[in-house]
Coordinates of C-alpha atoms in Angstrom, one line a residue:
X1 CA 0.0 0.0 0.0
X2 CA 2.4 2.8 1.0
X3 CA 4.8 1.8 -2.5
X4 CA 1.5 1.5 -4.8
X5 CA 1.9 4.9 -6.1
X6 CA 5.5 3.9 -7.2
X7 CA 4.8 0.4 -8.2
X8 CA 1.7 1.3 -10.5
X9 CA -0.8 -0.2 -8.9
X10 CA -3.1 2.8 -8.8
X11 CA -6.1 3.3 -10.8
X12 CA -8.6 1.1 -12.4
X13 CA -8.2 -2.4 -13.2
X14 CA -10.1 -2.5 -16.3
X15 CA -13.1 -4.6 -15.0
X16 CA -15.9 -4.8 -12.9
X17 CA -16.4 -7.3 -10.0
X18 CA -19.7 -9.3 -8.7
X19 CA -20.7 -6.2 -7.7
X20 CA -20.9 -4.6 -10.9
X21 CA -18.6 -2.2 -9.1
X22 CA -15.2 -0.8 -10.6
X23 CA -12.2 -2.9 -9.5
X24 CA -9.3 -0.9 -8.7
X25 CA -5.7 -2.7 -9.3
X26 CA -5.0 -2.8 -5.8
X27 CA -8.7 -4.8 -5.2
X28 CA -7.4 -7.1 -7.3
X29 CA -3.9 -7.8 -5.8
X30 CA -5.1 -8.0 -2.2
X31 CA -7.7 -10.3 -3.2
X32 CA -4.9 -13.0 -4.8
X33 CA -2.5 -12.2 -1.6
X34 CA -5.3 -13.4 0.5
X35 CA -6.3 -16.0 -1.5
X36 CA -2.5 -17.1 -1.7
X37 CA -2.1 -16.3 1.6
X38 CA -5.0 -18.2 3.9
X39 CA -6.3 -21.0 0.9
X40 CA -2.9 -22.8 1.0
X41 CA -2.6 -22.8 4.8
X42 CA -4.6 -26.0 5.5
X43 CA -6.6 -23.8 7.9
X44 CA -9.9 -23.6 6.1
X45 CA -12.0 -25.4 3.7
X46 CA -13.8 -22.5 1.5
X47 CA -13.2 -18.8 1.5
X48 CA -15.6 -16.2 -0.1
X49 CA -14.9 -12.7 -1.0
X50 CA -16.4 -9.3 -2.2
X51 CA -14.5 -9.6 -5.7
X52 CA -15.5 -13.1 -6.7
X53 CA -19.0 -14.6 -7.0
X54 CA -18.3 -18.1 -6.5
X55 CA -17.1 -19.8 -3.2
X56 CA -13.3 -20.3 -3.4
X57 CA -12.4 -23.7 -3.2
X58 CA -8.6 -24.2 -1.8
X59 CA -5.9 -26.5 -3.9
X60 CA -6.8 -30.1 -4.2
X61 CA -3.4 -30.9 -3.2
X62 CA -4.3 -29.0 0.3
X63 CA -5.8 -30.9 3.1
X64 CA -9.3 -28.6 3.9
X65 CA -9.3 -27.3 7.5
X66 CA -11.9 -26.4 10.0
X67 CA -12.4 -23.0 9.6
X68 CA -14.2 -20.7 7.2
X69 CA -13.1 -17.3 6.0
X70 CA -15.1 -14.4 4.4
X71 CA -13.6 -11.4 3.0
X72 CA -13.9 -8.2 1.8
X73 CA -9.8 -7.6 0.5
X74 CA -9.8 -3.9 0.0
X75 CA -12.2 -1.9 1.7
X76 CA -12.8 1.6 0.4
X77 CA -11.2 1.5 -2.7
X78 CA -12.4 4.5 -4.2
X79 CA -10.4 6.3 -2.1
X80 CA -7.2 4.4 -3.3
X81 CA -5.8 7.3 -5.6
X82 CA -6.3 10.5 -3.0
X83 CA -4.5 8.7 -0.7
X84 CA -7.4 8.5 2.2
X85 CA -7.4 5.1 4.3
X86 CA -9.2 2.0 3.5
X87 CA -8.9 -1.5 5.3
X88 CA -9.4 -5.2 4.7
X89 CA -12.4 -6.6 6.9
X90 CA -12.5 -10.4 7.4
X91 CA -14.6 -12.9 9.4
X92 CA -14.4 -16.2 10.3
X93 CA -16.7 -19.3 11.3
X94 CA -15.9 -23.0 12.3
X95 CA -17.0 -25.4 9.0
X96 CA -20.3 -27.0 9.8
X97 CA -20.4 -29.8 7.0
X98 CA -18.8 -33.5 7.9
X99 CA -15.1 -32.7 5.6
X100 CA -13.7 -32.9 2.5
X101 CA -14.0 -29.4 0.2
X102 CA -16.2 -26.6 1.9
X103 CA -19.8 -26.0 0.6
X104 CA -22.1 -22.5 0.4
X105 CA -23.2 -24.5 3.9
X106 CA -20.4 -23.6 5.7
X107 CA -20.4 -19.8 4.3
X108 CA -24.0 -18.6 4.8
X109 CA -24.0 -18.7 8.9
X110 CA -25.0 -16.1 11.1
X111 CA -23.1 -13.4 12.5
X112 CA -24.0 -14.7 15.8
X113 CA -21.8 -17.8 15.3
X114 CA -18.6 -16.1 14.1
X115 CA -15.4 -17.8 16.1
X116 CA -13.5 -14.2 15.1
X117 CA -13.7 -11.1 13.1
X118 CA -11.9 -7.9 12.4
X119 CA -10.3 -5.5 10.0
X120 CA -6.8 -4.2 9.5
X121 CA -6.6 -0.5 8.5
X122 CA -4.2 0.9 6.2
X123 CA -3.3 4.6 7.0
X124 CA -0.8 6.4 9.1
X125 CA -0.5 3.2 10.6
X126 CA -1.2 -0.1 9.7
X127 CA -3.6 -1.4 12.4
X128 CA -5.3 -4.4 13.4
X129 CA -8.5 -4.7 15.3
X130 CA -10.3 -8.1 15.7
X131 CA -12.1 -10.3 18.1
X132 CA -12.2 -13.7 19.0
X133 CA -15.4 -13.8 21.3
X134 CA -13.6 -12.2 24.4
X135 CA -13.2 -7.9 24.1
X136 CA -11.6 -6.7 21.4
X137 CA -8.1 -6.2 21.1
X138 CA -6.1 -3.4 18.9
X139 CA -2.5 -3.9 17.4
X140 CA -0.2 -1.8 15.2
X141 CA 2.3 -2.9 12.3
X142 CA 5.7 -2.0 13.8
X143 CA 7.7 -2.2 10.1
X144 CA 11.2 -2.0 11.6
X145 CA 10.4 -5.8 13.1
X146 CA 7.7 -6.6 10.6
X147 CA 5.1 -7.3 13.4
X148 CA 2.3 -6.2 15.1
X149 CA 2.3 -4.8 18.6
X150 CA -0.3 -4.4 20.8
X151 CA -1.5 -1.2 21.5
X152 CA -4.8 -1.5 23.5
X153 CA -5.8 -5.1 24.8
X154 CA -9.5 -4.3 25.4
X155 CA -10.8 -1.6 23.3
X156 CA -14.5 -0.1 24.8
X157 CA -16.5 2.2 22.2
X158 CA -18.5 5.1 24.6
X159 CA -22.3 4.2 25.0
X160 CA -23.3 7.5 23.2
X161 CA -21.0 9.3 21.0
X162 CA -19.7 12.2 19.6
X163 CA -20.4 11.7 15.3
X164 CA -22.5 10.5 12.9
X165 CA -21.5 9.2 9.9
X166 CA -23.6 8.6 6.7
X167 CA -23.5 10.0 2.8
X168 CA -26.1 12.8 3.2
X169 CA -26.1 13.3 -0.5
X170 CA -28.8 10.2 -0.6
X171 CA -31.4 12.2 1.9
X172 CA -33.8 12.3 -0.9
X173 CA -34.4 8.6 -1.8
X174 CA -34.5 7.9 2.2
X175 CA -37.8 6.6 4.2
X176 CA -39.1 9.5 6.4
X177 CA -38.1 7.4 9.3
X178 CA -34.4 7.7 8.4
X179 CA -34.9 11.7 7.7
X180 CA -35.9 12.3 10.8
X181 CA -33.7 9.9 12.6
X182 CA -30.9 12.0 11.2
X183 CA -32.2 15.4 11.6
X184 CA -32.0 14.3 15.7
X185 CA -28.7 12.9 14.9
X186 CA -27.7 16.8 13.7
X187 CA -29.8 18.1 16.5
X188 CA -32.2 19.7 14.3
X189 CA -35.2 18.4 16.7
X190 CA -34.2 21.5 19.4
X191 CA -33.6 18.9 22.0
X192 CA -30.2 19.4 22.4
X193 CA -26.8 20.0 20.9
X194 CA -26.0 17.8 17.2
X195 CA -23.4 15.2 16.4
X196 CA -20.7 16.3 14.5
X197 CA -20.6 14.8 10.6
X198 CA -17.7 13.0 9.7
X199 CA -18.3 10.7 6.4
X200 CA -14.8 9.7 4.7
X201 CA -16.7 7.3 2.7
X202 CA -14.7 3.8 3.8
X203 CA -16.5 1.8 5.4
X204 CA -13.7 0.6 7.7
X205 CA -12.4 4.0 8.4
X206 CA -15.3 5.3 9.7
X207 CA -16.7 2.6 12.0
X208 CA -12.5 2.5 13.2
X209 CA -12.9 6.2 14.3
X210 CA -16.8 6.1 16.0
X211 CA -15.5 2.6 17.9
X212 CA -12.9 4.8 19.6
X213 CA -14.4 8.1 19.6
X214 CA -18.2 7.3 19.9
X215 CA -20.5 7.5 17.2
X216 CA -22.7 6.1 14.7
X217 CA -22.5 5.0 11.1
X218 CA -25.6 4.6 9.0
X219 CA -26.0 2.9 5.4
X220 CA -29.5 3.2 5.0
X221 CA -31.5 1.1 2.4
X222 CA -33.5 3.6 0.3
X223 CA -35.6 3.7 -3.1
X224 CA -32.6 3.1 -5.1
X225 CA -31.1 0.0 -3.1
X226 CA -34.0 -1.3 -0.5
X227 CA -32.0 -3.8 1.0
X228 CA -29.0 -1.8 1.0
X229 CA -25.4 -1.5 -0.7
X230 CA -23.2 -2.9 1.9
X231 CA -23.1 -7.1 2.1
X232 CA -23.9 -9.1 5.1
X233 CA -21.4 -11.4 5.4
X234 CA -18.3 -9.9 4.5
X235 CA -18.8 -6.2 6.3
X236 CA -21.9 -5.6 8.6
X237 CA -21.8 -9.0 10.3
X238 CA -18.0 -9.2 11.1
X239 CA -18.2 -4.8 12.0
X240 CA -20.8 -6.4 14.3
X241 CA -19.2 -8.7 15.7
X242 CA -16.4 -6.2 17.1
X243 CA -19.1 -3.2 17.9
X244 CA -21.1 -5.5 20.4
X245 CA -17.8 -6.9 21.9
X246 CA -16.5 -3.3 22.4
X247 CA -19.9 -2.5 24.2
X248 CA -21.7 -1.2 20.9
X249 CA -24.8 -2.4 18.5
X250 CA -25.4 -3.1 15.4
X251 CA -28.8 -3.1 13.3
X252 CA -30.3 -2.8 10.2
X253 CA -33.0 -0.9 11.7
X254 CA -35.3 -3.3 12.8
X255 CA -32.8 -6.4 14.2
X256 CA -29.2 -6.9 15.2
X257 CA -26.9 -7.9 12.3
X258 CA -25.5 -10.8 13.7
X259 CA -29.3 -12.4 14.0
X260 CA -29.7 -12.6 10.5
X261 CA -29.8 -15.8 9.0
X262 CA -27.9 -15.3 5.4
X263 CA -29.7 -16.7 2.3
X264 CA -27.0 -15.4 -0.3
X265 CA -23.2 -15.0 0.1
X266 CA -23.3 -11.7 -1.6
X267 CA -26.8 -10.7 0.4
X268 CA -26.8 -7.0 0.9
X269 CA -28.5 -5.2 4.6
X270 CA -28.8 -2.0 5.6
X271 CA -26.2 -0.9 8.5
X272 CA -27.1 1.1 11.8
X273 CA -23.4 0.5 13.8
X274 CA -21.8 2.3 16.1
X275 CA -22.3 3.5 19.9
X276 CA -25.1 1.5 21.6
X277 CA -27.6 4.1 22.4
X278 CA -26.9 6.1 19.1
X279 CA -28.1 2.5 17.4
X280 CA -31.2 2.6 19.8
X281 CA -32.2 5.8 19.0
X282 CA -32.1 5.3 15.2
X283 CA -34.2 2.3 15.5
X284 CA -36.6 3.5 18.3
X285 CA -37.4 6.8 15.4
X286 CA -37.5 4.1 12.6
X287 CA -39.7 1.8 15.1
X288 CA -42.0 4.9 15.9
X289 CA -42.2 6.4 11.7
X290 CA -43.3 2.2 11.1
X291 CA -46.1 2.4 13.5
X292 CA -47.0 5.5 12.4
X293 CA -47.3 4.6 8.7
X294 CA -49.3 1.3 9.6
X295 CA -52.2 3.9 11.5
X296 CA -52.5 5.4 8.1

């Protein structure tokens, strides 16, 4: 990452992923280095991630582990070229078929019954934040010894916080519910002082900087994208994972993440995520504009 610009790995790769999104160069490389990386390490038996639509079988000529790994390699990616930070988010569940080559089985489990999750962060540091089921735990890349050290061994996000986080420039095709829930957000109700915005517009960057500082991140679905852009498996459900564990919630307005059972690997949700009564609030508004549209 810090040698891309020199290496020319910037830019666009030419073509477009599952997603029907861009793929930047640099999407592309971290996929294969993960890939490479985890499929020949005999730890798992399928991986998924964001860039490919097919579950990713490892080498016949590797014996399949136990584990499970789903991944979204490169976080953020159109912020690549300006030089603003993205992040590799990752999750991980025990195989629940017999043995032999993993199947879509094994991949399309709740969040609930991840063994670990996290993300690594690639800015002015290179940072590491995941959990196994017990707090979550926060380590930095020391490149003079090539590892990483740890830097807070039980990381707590603040039960209500200072931000809110969410691409404002999609107000219009929002529910009312998720209008006003932001208008509170920005204290536009009269009921006491606003958030502050802060939207870099990766993912991993801003749920990184609310889990410390306190806040909330919202990816609404809306009339363009009712289920949502961001997928289930790969980024809400393993963000989840490490918001509850530092004290935090996430939703996708109605229930938490990590209770929804998967029925695609590339299924899409709406995201609520961040400080625990910032995510109550949100869905208590969206809860109240529901009952209210139901009267009608």
């Amino acid at each position: 990452m810090r040698r891309a610009g020199l290496l020319d790995v910037l830019g666009r790769a030419g073509r477009k992923n599952v997603q029907g999104e861009e793929q930047q160069k640099l999407d592309v490389l971290a996929n294969e280095a993960i890939k490479n990386a985890v499929g020949g390490s005999g730890r798992v038996c399928v991986l998924a991630s964001e860039e490919e639509e097919e579950p990713i079988i490892p080498p016949a000529d590797v014996n399949p582990g136990k584990y499970v790994l789903l991944f979204d390699p490169l976080d953020g990616s159109s912020n690549i070229d300006v030089n603003v930070s993205i992040g590799t988010i990752f999750s991980i569940h025990r195989r629940v078929s017999p043995g032999g080559p993993g199947t879509l089985r094994d991949l399309l489990q709740r969040g609930r019954d991840q063994v670990a999750a996290g993300y690594v962060i690639y800015g002015s540091s290179t940072v590491l934040v995941y959990s196994s089921g017990q707090g979550v735990h926060g380590f930095t890349l020391d490149p003079s010894i090539g590892e990483f050290l740890l830097w807070n061994a039980d990381i707590r996000t603040p039960p209500m916080g200072r931000y809110y986080s969410v691409n404002e420039s999609h107000w219009t095709r929002w529910s009312e519910g998720y209008r006003r829930a932001v208008s509170i957000l920005k204290g536009l109700d009269g009921k006491g002082r606003g958030k502050n915005a802060r939207y870099i517009g990766s993912l991993v960057a801003d749920f990184h900087r609310n889990l410390l500082a306190g806040g909330v991140f919202l990816y609404p679905g809306d009339s363009a994208a009712p289920r949502g852009k961001l997928r289930l498996l790969y980024e809400a459900a393993p963000l989840a994972m490490i918001a509850e564990q530092a004290g935090g919630a996430a939703s996708d307005g109605v229930r938490p993440i990590l209770d929804i059972e998967p029925e695609e690997l590339h299924q899409r949700t709406p995201l609520v995520i961040g400080s625990r009564e910032d995510v109550a609030l949100v869905e208590r508004v969206l809860e109240e504009e529901s009952e209210q549209a139901e009267r009608l």
